[in-house]
Amino acid sequence: MKVDSSNSLTQAILGIHRGQQSLNKHASEIASASKMSPGGAADMVEVVGGRTQLRKAGARYSGRCPFPEERRPSFSVNPVEELYHCFGCGKGGDVISFVRETESLDFVGAVEWLAQRFRVELEYEETSPRAEALRQR
């Protein structure tokens, strides 16, 4: 599978989770070509809007938090920075952390879920057991 590195959706999905340097799935990892710098096309509002109804409030969107099932809109989504925050329960993060929390997935599962949803093909690299042991140290 090939990744179009010029695609801003690829950059957004695969690069938005800052600080995550390696992705492990059994004996393979997502290829370094798939890890792009943060971009701006993975629609945070669309992903979050699939879980809770959002209403535009100025430059942000607000709604009820999908985590503790609240009555009041204490949940905020910033579509420019692609971040969410709940002022009720304190949870917040980016699109990958939202998918991890709502879908009960690990990091790689969340990246694959987003890639499948936005039709982005991922490229995997095989790693040797020795390289894998050194990476985990």
mmCIF file of N, CA and C in Angstrom:
data_model
loop_
_atom_site.group_PDB
_atom_site.id
_atom_site.type_symbol
_atom_site.label_atom_id
_atom_site.label_comp_id
_atom_site.label_asym_id
_atom_site.label_seq_id
_atom_site.Cartn_x
_atom_site.Cartn_y
_atom_site.Cartn_z
ATOM 1 N N MET A 1 0.832 -1.169 0.000
ATOM 2 C CA MET A 1 0.000 0.000 0.000
ATOM 3 C C MET A 1 0.882 1.239 0.000
ATOM 4 N N LYS A 2 0.509 2.241 -0.749
ATOM 5 C CA LYS A 2 1.293 3.465 -0.864
ATOM 6 C C LYS A 2 0.563 4.615 -0.197
ATOM 7 N N VAL A 3 1.323 5.569 0.289
ATOM 8 C CA VAL A 3 0.779 6.758 0.915
ATOM 9 C C VAL A 3 1.168 7.956 0.080
ATOM 10 N N ASP A 4 0.200 8.784 -0.285
ATOM 11 C CA ASP A 4 0.462 10.008 -1.011
ATOM 12 C C ASP A 4 0.831 11.066 0.003
ATOM 13 N N SER A 5 2.118 11.378 0.116
ATOM 14 C CA SER A 5 2.582 12.302 1.155
ATOM 15 C C SER A 5 2.161 13.732 0.895
ATOM 16 N N SER A 6 1.684 14.044 -0.313
ATOM 17 C CA SER A 6 1.233 15.400 -0.577
ATOM 18 C C SER A 6 -0.212 15.604 -0.141
ATOM 19 N N ASN A 7 -0.898 14.524 0.191
ATOM 20 C CA ASN A 7 -2.295 14.597 0.604
ATOM 21 C C ASN A 7 -2.374 15.175 2.011
ATOM 22 N N SER A 8 -3.057 16.315 2.165
ATOM 23 C CA SER A 8 -3.134 16.952 3.482
ATOM 24 C C SER A 8 -3.940 16.117 4.463
ATOM 25 N N LEU A 9 -4.875 15.297 3.972
ATOM 26 C CA LEU A 9 -5.624 14.410 4.860
ATOM 27 C C LEU A 9 -4.683 13.378 5.458
ATOM 28 N N THR A 10 -3.785 12.840 4.647
ATOM 29 C CA THR A 10 -2.789 11.897 5.152
ATOM 30 C C THR A 10 -1.940 12.568 6.222
ATOM 31 N N GLN A 11 -1.507 13.780 5.962
ATOM 32 C CA GLN A 11 -0.691 14.499 6.928
ATOM 33 C C GLN A 11 -1.463 14.735 8.215
ATOM 34 N N ALA A 12 -2.727 15.079 8.114
ATOM 35 C CA ALA A 12 -3.525 15.364 9.307
ATOM 36 C C ALA A 12 -3.763 14.117 10.128
ATOM 37 N N ILE A 13 -4.153 13.028 9.479
ATOM 38 C CA ILE A 13 -4.472 11.806 10.206
ATOM 39 C C ILE A 13 -3.224 11.204 10.839
ATOM 40 N N LEU A 14 -2.156 11.152 10.095
ATOM 41 C CA LEU A 14 -0.983 10.435 10.564
ATOM 42 C C LEU A 14 0.000 11.293 11.332
ATOM 43 N N GLY A 15 -0.107 12.597 11.232
ATOM 44 C CA GLY A 15 0.858 13.428 11.906
ATOM 45 C C GLY A 15 0.301 14.256 13.037
ATOM 46 N N ILE A 16 -0.986 14.210 13.247
ATOM 47 C CA ILE A 16 -1.587 15.113 14.218
ATOM 48 C C ILE A 16 -1.281 14.740 15.651
ATOM 49 N N HIS A 17 -0.977 13.503 15.907
ATOM 50 C CA HIS A 17 -0.701 13.081 17.277
ATOM 51 C C HIS A 17 0.760 13.372 17.584
ATOM 52 N N ARG A 18 1.016 14.555 18.097
ATOM 53 C CA ARG A 18 2.374 15.018 18.359
ATOM 54 C C ARG A 18 3.035 14.179 19.451
ATOM 55 N N GLY A 19 4.318 13.896 19.262
ATOM 56 C CA GLY A 19 5.068 13.186 20.283
ATOM 57 C C GLY A 19 5.061 11.680 20.129
ATOM 58 N N GLN A 20 4.244 11.134 19.274
ATOM 59 C CA GLN A 20 4.202 9.681 19.089
ATOM 60 C C GLN A 20 5.224 9.334 18.010
ATOM 61 N N GLN A 21 6.345 8.748 18.376
ATOM 62 C CA GLN A 21 7.428 8.506 17.439
ATOM 63 C C GLN A 21 7.343 7.152 16.743
ATOM 64 N N SER A 22 6.846 6.141 17.426
ATOM 65 C CA SER A 22 6.802 4.832 16.779
ATOM 66 C C SER A 22 5.444 4.206 16.977
ATOM 67 N N LEU A 23 5.017 3.484 15.987
ATOM 68 C CA LEU A 23 3.728 2.824 16.010
ATOM 69 C C LEU A 23 3.974 1.333 15.830
ATOM 70 N N ASN A 24 3.508 0.531 16.758
ATOM 71 C CA ASN A 24 3.803 -0.889 16.700
ATOM 72 C C ASN A 24 2.521 -1.677 16.535
ATOM 73 N N LYS A 25 2.522 -2.622 15.611
ATOM 74 C CA LYS A 25 1.416 -3.549 15.471
ATOM 75 C C LYS A 25 2.025 -4.914 15.215
ATOM 76 N N HIS A 26 2.042 -5.730 16.230
ATOM 77 C CA HIS A 26 2.638 -7.056 16.200
ATOM 78 C C HIS A 26 4.083 -6.950 15.712
ATOM 79 N N ALA A 27 4.419 -7.560 14.576
ATOM 80 C CA ALA A 27 5.811 -7.532 14.106
ATOM 81 C C ALA A 27 6.017 -6.479 13.032
ATOM 82 N N SER A 28 5.060 -5.584 12.848
ATOM 83 C CA SER A 28 5.233 -4.556 11.829
ATOM 84 C C SER A 28 4.908 -3.193 12.403
ATOM 85 N N GLU A 29 5.385 -2.167 11.756
ATOM 86 C CA GLU A 29 5.021 -0.829 12.169
ATOM 87 C C GLU A 29 4.632 -0.013 10.950
ATOM 88 N N ILE A 30 3.854 1.014 11.196
ATOM 89 C CA ILE A 30 3.443 1.872 10.101
ATOM 90 C C ILE A 30 4.683 2.572 9.587
ATOM 91 N N ALA A 31 4.863 2.552 8.283
ATOM 92 C CA ALA A 31 6.083 3.068 7.666
ATOM 93 C C ALA A 31 6.307 4.529 8.006
ATOM 94 N N SER A 32 7.581 4.890 8.095
ATOM 95 C CA SER A 32 7.922 6.269 8.429
ATOM 96 C C SER A 32 7.389 7.239 7.384
ATOM 97 N N ALA A 33 7.194 6.791 6.152
ATOM 98 C CA ALA A 33 6.612 7.649 5.126
ATOM 99 C C ALA A 33 5.174 8.002 5.464
ATOM 100 N N SER A 34 4.528 7.172 6.299
ATOM 101 C CA SER A 34 3.152 7.422 6.684
ATOM 102 C C SER A 34 3.045 8.421 7.826
ATOM 103 N N LYS A 35 4.155 8.710 8.506
ATOM 104 C CA LYS A 35 4.130 9.641 9.638
ATOM 105 C C LYS A 35 4.490 11.028 9.133
ATOM 106 N N MET A 36 3.506 11.845 8.891
ATOM 107 C CA MET A 36 3.721 13.170 8.330
ATOM 108 C C MET A 36 3.579 14.232 9.406
ATOM 109 N N SER A 37 4.018 15.434 9.088
ATOM 110 C CA SER A 37 3.858 16.558 10.011
ATOM 111 C C SER A 37 2.379 16.936 10.088
ATOM 112 N N PRO A 38 1.980 17.606 11.174
ATOM 113 C CA PRO A 38 0.573 17.953 11.318
ATOM 114 C C PRO A 38 0.085 18.795 10.151
ATOM 115 N N GLY A 39 -1.061 18.462 9.668
ATOM 116 C CA GLY A 39 -1.683 19.202 8.581
ATOM 117 C C GLY A 39 -3.091 19.550 8.981
ATOM 118 N N GLY A 40 -3.936 19.867 8.037
ATOM 119 C CA GLY A 40 -5.254 20.290 8.455
ATOM 120 C C GLY A 40 -6.387 19.812 7.592
ATOM 121 N N ALA A 41 -6.598 18.511 7.489
ATOM 122 C CA ALA A 41 -7.747 18.089 6.706
ATOM 123 C C ALA A 41 -8.566 16.985 7.359
ATOM 124 N N ALA A 42 -8.068 16.303 8.374
ATOM 125 C CA ALA A 42 -8.877 15.310 9.078
ATOM 126 C C ALA A 42 -9.922 16.092 9.842
ATOM 127 N N ASP A 43 -11.139 16.036 9.414
ATOM 128 C CA ASP A 43 -12.189 16.900 9.930
ATOM 129 C C ASP A 43 -12.598 16.496 11.336
ATOM 130 N N MET A 44 -12.033 17.190 12.321
ATOM 131 C CA MET A 44 -12.324 16.932 13.730
ATOM 132 C C MET A 44 -13.808 17.085 14.014
ATOM 133 N N VAL A 45 -14.434 18.086 13.422
ATOM 134 C CA VAL A 45 -15.856 18.329 13.640
ATOM 135 C C VAL A 45 -16.679 17.152 13.113
ATOM 136 N N GLU A 46 -16.299 16.594 11.978
ATOM 137 C CA GLU A 46 -17.012 15.454 11.419
ATOM 138 C C GLU A 46 -16.871 14.212 12.301
ATOM 139 N N VAL A 47 -15.653 13.974 12.783
ATOM 140 C CA VAL A 47 -15.415 12.806 13.631
ATOM 141 C C VAL A 47 -16.179 12.928 14.944
ATOM 142 N N VAL A 48 -16.064 14.078 15.610
ATOM 143 C CA VAL A 48 -16.754 14.279 16.881
ATOM 144 C C VAL A 48 -18.259 14.349 16.669
ATOM 145 N N GLY A 49 -18.679 14.973 15.574
ATOM 146 C CA GLY A 49 -20.100 15.082 15.263
ATOM 147 C C GLY A 49 -20.780 13.740 15.055
ATOM 148 N N GLY A 50 -19.997 12.700 14.797
ATOM 149 C CA GLY A 50 -20.548 11.353 14.694
ATOM 150 C C GLY A 50 -20.934 10.773 16.045
ATOM 151 N N ARG A 51 -20.450 11.378 17.125
ATOM 152 C CA ARG A 51 -20.714 10.899 18.486
ATOM 153 C C ARG A 51 -21.669 11.780 19.273
ATOM 154 N N THR A 52 -21.658 13.081 18.979
ATOM 155 C CA THR A 52 -22.510 14.023 19.706
ATOM 156 C C THR A 52 -22.874 15.167 18.779
ATOM 157 N N GLN A 53 -24.045 15.723 18.967
ATOM 158 C CA GLN A 53 -24.492 16.834 18.133
ATOM 159 C C GLN A 53 -23.720 18.090 18.514
ATOM 160 N N LEU A 54 -23.147 18.759 17.506
ATOM 161 C CA LEU A 54 -22.368 19.973 17.741
ATOM 162 C C LEU A 54 -23.084 21.169 17.132
ATOM 163 N N ARG A 55 -22.912 22.314 17.789
ATOM 164 C CA ARG A 55 -23.504 23.562 17.322
ATOM 165 C C ARG A 55 -22.394 24.602 17.243
ATOM 166 N N LYS A 56 -22.359 25.353 16.143
ATOM 167 C CA LYS A 56 -21.327 26.383 15.970
ATOM 168 C C LYS A 56 -21.550 27.487 16.996
ATOM 169 N N ALA A 57 -20.464 27.850 17.689
ATOM 170 C CA ALA A 57 -20.501 28.910 18.692
ATOM 171 C C ALA A 57 -19.259 29.773 18.493
ATOM 172 N N GLY A 58 -19.364 30.779 17.656
ATOM 173 C CA GLY A 58 -18.201 31.601 17.313
ATOM 174 C C GLY A 58 -17.262 30.823 16.417
ATOM 175 N N ALA A 59 -15.992 30.783 16.779
ATOM 176 C CA ALA A 59 -15.001 30.059 15.980
ATOM 177 C C ALA A 59 -14.956 28.577 16.339
ATOM 178 N N ARG A 60 -15.643 28.186 17.403
ATOM 179 C CA ARG A 60 -15.624 26.805 17.889
ATOM 180 C C ARG A 60 -16.989 26.163 17.715
ATOM 181 N N TYR A 61 -17.036 24.889 18.061
ATOM 182 C CA TYR A 61 -18.287 24.147 18.109
ATOM 183 C C TYR A 61 -18.480 23.673 19.540
ATOM 184 N N SER A 62 -19.718 23.608 19.975
ATOM 185 C CA SER A 62 -19.975 23.126 21.327
ATOM 186 C C SER A 62 -21.115 22.124 21.298
ATOM 187 N N GLY A 63 -21.157 21.325 22.336
ATOM 188 C CA GLY A 63 -22.196 20.310 22.461
ATOM 189 C C GLY A 63 -22.077 19.614 23.794
ATOM 190 N N ARG A 64 -22.882 18.575 23.956
ATOM 191 C CA ARG A 64 -22.805 17.789 25.186
ATOM 192 C C ARG A 64 -21.662 16.799 25.070
ATOM 193 N N CYS A 65 -20.972 16.594 26.165
ATOM 194 C CA CYS A 65 -19.826 15.693 26.185
ATOM 195 C C CYS A 65 -20.279 14.260 25.912
ATOM 196 N N PRO A 66 -19.617 13.549 24.995
ATOM 197 C CA PRO A 66 -19.994 12.163 24.705
ATOM 198 C C PRO A 66 -19.496 11.173 25.755
ATOM 199 N N PHE A 67 -18.696 11.615 26.699
ATOM 200 C CA PHE A 67 -18.133 10.701 27.691
ATOM 201 C C PHE A 67 -19.050 10.496 28.898
ATOM 202 N N PRO A 68 -19.373 11.562 29.687
ATOM 203 C CA PRO A 68 -20.236 11.307 30.848
ATOM 204 C C PRO A 68 -21.727 11.522 30.586
ATOM 205 N N GLU A 69 -22.124 11.766 29.320
ATOM 206 C CA GLU A 69 -23.541 11.975 28.995
ATOM 207 C C GLU A 69 -24.142 13.100 29.838
ATOM 208 N N GLU A 70 -23.747 14.321 29.574
ATOM 209 C CA GLU A 70 -24.214 15.476 30.317
ATOM 210 C C GLU A 70 -25.469 16.076 29.708
ATOM 211 N N ARG A 71 -26.110 16.948 30.463
ATOM 212 C CA ARG A 71 -27.298 17.649 29.982
ATOM 213 C C ARG A 71 -26.959 18.993 29.363
ATOM 214 N N ARG A 72 -25.887 19.613 29.832
ATOM 215 C CA ARG A 72 -25.502 20.940 29.351
ATOM 216 C C ARG A 72 -24.312 20.842 28.394
ATOM 217 N N PRO A 73 -24.233 21.783 27.440
ATOM 218 C CA PRO A 73 -23.122 21.742 26.476
ATOM 219 C C PRO A 73 -21.806 22.260 27.062
ATOM 220 N N SER A 74 -21.021 21.366 27.638
ATOM 221 C CA SER A 74 -19.729 21.747 28.210
ATOM 222 C C SER A 74 -18.564 21.259 27.355
ATOM 223 N N PHE A 75 -18.871 20.703 26.202
ATOM 224 C CA PHE A 75 -17.879 20.109 25.305
ATOM 225 C C PHE A 75 -17.568 21.098 24.192
ATOM 226 N N SER A 76 -16.286 21.351 23.925
ATOM 227 C CA SER A 76 -15.877 22.325 22.922
ATOM 228 C C SER A 76 -14.913 21.695 21.925
ATOM 229 N N VAL A 77 -15.099 22.012 20.656
ATOM 230 C CA VAL A 77 -14.217 21.534 19.582
ATOM 231 C C VAL A 77 -13.658 22.747 18.851
ATOM 232 N N ASN A 78 -12.338 22.793 18.729
ATOM 233 C CA ASN A 78 -11.667 23.848 17.991
ATOM 234 C C ASN A 78 -11.263 23.262 16.639
ATOM 235 N N PRO A 79 -11.984 23.613 15.552
ATOM 236 C CA PRO A 79 -11.676 23.020 14.247
ATOM 237 C C PRO A 79 -10.361 23.500 13.644
ATOM 238 N N VAL A 80 -9.872 24.655 14.041
ATOM 239 C CA VAL A 80 -8.609 25.180 13.504
ATOM 240 C C VAL A 80 -7.431 24.415 14.086
ATOM 241 N N GLU A 81 -7.399 24.277 15.406
ATOM 242 C CA GLU A 81 -6.310 23.553 16.061
ATOM 243 C C GLU A 81 -6.585 22.059 16.119
ATOM 244 N N GLU A 82 -7.780 21.639 15.744
ATOM 245 C CA GLU A 82 -8.230 20.248 15.748
ATOM 246 C C GLU A 82 -8.051 19.612 17.122
ATOM 247 N N LEU A 83 -8.607 20.293 18.131
ATOM 248 C CA LEU A 83 -8.567 19.823 19.501
ATOM 249 C C LEU A 83 -9.963 19.854 20.099
ATOM 250 N N TYR A 84 -10.187 19.013 21.100
ATOM 251 C CA TYR A 84 -11.445 19.048 21.842
ATOM 252 C C TYR A 84 -11.144 19.160 23.323
ATOM 253 N N HIS A 85 -12.122 19.673 24.078
ATOM 254 C CA HIS A 85 -11.987 19.751 25.527
ATOM 255 C C HIS A 85 -13.373 19.758 26.146
ATOM 256 N N CYS A 86 -13.531 19.007 27.230
ATOM 257 C CA CYS A 86 -14.770 19.012 28.003
ATOM 258 C C CYS A 86 -14.491 19.735 29.311
ATOM 259 N N PHE A 87 -15.261 20.784 29.568
ATOM 260 C CA PHE A 87 -15.082 21.550 30.796
ATOM 261 C C PHE A 87 -15.759 20.859 31.973
ATOM 262 N N GLY A 88 -16.575 19.848 31.710
ATOM 263 C CA GLY A 88 -17.226 19.103 32.782
ATOM 264 C C GLY A 88 -16.344 17.998 33.345
ATOM 265 N N CYS A 89 -15.864 17.125 32.469
ATOM 266 C CA CYS A 89 -15.065 15.979 32.934
ATOM 267 C C CYS A 89 -13.569 16.201 32.783
ATOM 268 N N GLY A 90 -13.162 17.235 32.026
ATOM 269 C CA GLY A 90 -11.748 17.561 31.886
ATOM 270 C C GLY A 90 -11.020 16.824 30.779
ATOM 271 N N LYS A 91 -11.708 15.950 30.040
ATOM 272 C CA LYS A 91 -11.032 15.226 28.962
ATOM 273 C C LYS A 91 -10.801 16.159 27.781
ATOM 274 N N GLY A 92 -9.713 15.922 27.076
ATOM 275 C CA GLY A 92 -9.398 16.725 25.911
ATOM 276 C C GLY A 92 -8.286 16.087 25.117
ATOM 277 N N GLY A 93 -8.065 16.593 23.917
ATOM 278 C CA GLY A 93 -6.998 16.062 23.078
ATOM 279 C C GLY A 93 -7.250 16.316 21.613
ATOM 280 N N ASP A 94 -6.605 15.502 20.778
ATOM 281 C CA ASP A 94 -6.736 15.639 19.335
ATOM 282 C C ASP A 94 -7.665 14.556 18.787
ATOM 283 N N VAL A 95 -7.742 14.474 17.471
ATOM 284 C CA VAL A 95 -8.675 13.539 16.837
ATOM 285 C C VAL A 95 -8.313 12.088 17.147
ATOM 286 N N ILE A 96 -7.026 11.787 17.247
ATOM 287 C CA ILE A 96 -6.620 10.409 17.536
ATOM 288 C C ILE A 96 -6.994 10.030 18.960
ATOM 289 N N SER A 97 -6.763 10.927 19.910
ATOM 290 C CA SER A 97 -7.137 10.610 21.288
ATOM 291 C C SER A 97 -8.651 10.505 21.435
ATOM 292 N N PHE A 98 -9.412 11.276 20.660
ATOM 293 C CA PHE A 98 -10.874 11.170 20.700
ATOM 294 C C PHE A 98 -11.322 9.797 20.206
ATOM 295 N N VAL A 99 -10.754 9.354 19.083
ATOM 296 C CA VAL A 99 -11.103 8.031 18.548
ATOM 297 C C VAL A 99 -10.654 6.939 19.510
ATOM 298 N N ARG A 100 -9.477 7.071 20.097
ATOM 299 C CA ARG A 100 -9.011 6.075 21.075
ATOM 300 C C ARG A 100 -9.998 5.956 22.226
ATOM 301 N N GLU A 101 -10.468 7.078 22.732
ATOM 302 C CA GLU A 101 -11.375 7.084 23.888
ATOM 303 C C GLU A 101 -12.764 6.551 23.528
ATOM 304 N N THR A 102 -13.320 7.017 22.428
ATOM 305 C CA THR A 102 -14.700 6.648 22.088
ATOM 306 C C THR A 102 -14.822 5.251 21.490
ATOM 307 N N GLU A 103 -13.781 4.786 20.797
ATOM 308 C CA GLU A 103 -13.842 3.481 20.146
ATOM 309 C C GLU A 103 -13.098 2.405 20.931
ATOM 310 N N SER A 104 -12.495 2.767 22.061
ATOM 311 C CA SER A 104 -11.706 1.842 22.892
ATOM 312 C C SER A 104 -10.611 1.156 22.081
ATOM 313 N N LEU A 105 -9.798 1.973 21.410
ATOM 314 C CA LEU A 105 -8.708 1.477 20.571
ATOM 315 C C LEU A 105 -7.370 1.962 21.097
ATOM 316 N N ASP A 106 -6.292 1.248 20.710
ATOM 317 C CA ASP A 106 -4.956 1.753 21.004
ATOM 318 C C ASP A 106 -4.589 2.761 19.910
ATOM 319 N N PHE A 107 -3.377 3.310 19.991
ATOM 320 C CA PHE A 107 -2.979 4.343 19.037
ATOM 321 C C PHE A 107 -3.030 3.845 17.592
ATOM 322 N N VAL A 108 -2.443 2.695 17.341
ATOM 323 C CA VAL A 108 -2.413 2.154 15.975
ATOM 324 C C VAL A 108 -3.834 1.876 15.479
ATOM 325 N N GLY A 109 -4.670 1.326 16.346
ATOM 326 C CA GLY A 109 -6.059 1.066 15.966
ATOM 327 C C GLY A 109 -6.797 2.339 15.601
ATOM 328 N N ALA A 110 -6.534 3.418 16.334
ATOM 329 C CA ALA A 110 -7.177 4.695 16.045
ATOM 330 C C ALA A 110 -6.705 5.261 14.709
ATOM 331 N N VAL A 111 -5.390 5.152 14.431
ATOM 332 C CA VAL A 111 -4.863 5.617 13.147
ATOM 333 C C VAL A 111 -5.482 4.812 12.010
ATOM 334 N N GLU A 112 -5.568 3.493 12.183
ATOM 335 C CA GLU A 112 -6.172 2.649 11.145
ATOM 336 C C GLU A 112 -7.655 2.954 10.977
ATOM 337 N N TRP A 113 -8.364 3.216 12.070
ATOM 338 C CA TRP A 113 -9.794 3.555 12.006
ATOM 339 C C TRP A 113 -9.994 4.836 11.201
ATOM 340 N N LEU A 114 -9.171 5.863 11.499
ATOM 341 C CA LEU A 114 -9.261 7.121 10.764
ATOM 342 C C LEU A 114 -8.877 6.946 9.299
ATOM 343 N N ALA A 115 -7.827 6.174 9.055
ATOM 344 C CA ALA A 115 -7.399 5.935 7.675
ATOM 345 C C ALA A 115 -8.498 5.251 6.875
ATOM 346 N N GLN A 116 -9.157 4.282 7.485
ATOM 347 C CA GLN A 116 -10.246 3.595 6.798
ATOM 348 C C GLN A 116 -11.420 4.541 6.558
ATOM 349 N N ARG A 117 -11.756 5.331 7.549
ATOM 350 C CA ARG A 117 -12.895 6.247 7.425
ATOM 351 C C ARG A 117 -12.665 7.296 6.348
ATOM 352 N N PHE A 118 -11.426 7.815 6.246
ATOM 353 C CA PHE A 118 -11.125 8.863 5.282
ATOM 354 C C PHE A 118 -10.436 8.330 4.027
ATOM 355 N N ARG A 119 -10.449 7.008 3.862
ATOM 356 C CA ARG A 119 -9.921 6.325 2.668
ATOM 357 C C ARG A 119 -8.457 6.679 2.385
ATOM 358 N N VAL A 120 -7.638 6.559 3.423
ATOM 359 C CA VAL A 120 -6.197 6.778 3.291
ATOM 360 C C VAL A 120 -5.525 5.426 3.464
ATOM 361 N N GLU A 121 -4.696 5.044 2.492
ATOM 362 C CA GLU A 121 -3.997 3.774 2.587
ATOM 363 C C GLU A 121 -2.733 3.944 3.423
ATOM 364 N N LEU A 122 -2.505 2.990 4.308
ATOM 365 C CA LEU A 122 -1.318 2.999 5.157
ATOM 366 C C LEU A 122 -0.273 2.050 4.599
ATOM 367 N N GLU A 123 0.980 2.359 4.846
ATOM 368 C CA GLU A 123 2.084 1.506 4.429
ATOM 369 C C GLU A 123 2.750 0.966 5.690
ATOM 370 N N TYR A 124 3.002 -0.331 5.718
ATOM 371 C CA TYR A 124 3.604 -0.971 6.883
ATOM 372 C C TYR A 124 5.013 -1.440 6.554
ATOM 373 N N GLU A 125 5.870 -1.435 7.568
ATOM 374 C CA GLU A 125 7.225 -1.963 7.443
ATOM 375 C C GLU A 125 7.348 -3.155 8.373
ATOM 376 N N GLU A 126 8.046 -4.162 7.932
ATOM 377 C CA GLU A 126 8.337 -5.313 8.787
ATOM 378 C C GLU A 126 9.564 -4.967 9.630
ATOM 379 N N THR A 127 9.560 -5.405 10.870
ATOM 380 C CA THR A 127 10.709 -5.192 11.737
ATOM 381 C C THR A 127 11.202 -6.541 12.237
ATOM 382 N N SER A 128 12.480 -6.606 12.495
ATOM 383 C CA SER A 128 13.048 -7.843 13.023
ATOM 384 C C SER A 128 12.794 -7.900 14.535
ATOM 385 N N PRO A 129 12.775 -9.086 15.131
ATOM 386 C CA PRO A 129 12.588 -9.183 16.583
ATOM 387 C C PRO A 129 13.671 -8.427 17.357
ATOM 388 N N ARG A 130 14.902 -8.422 16.840
ATOM 389 C CA ARG A 130 15.994 -7.715 17.512
ATOM 390 C C ARG A 130 15.754 -6.201 17.472
ATOM 391 N N ALA A 131 15.377 -5.682 16.303
ATOM 392 C CA ALA A 131 15.097 -4.257 16.187
ATOM 393 C C ALA A 131 13.921 -3.865 17.071
ATOM 394 N N GLU A 132 12.945 -4.726 17.152
ATOM 395 C CA GLU A 132 11.775 -4.466 17.995
ATOM 396 C C GLU A 132 12.164 -4.416 19.465
ATOM 397 N N ALA A 133 13.039 -5.314 19.899
ATOM 398 C CA ALA A 133 13.502 -5.331 21.292
ATOM 399 C C ALA A 133 14.292 -4.074 21.619
ATOM 400 N N LEU A 134 15.131 -3.620 20.691
ATOM 401 C CA LEU A 134 15.897 -2.389 20.894
ATOM 402 C C LEU A 134 14.986 -1.169 20.930
ATOM 403 N N ARG A 135 13.950 -1.143 20.117
ATOM 404 C CA ARG A 135 13.021 -0.019 20.082
ATOM 405 C C ARG A 135 12.244 0.106 21.390
ATOM 406 N N GLN A 136 11.922 -1.002 22.006
ATOM 407 C CA GLN A 136 11.118 -0.977 23.232
ATOM 408 C C GLN A 136 11.931 -0.626 24.462
ATOM 409 N N ARG A 137 13.243 -0.591 24.376
ATOM 410 C CA ARG A 137 14.098 -0.250 25.544
ATOM 411 C C ARG A 137 14.037 1.179 25.893
#
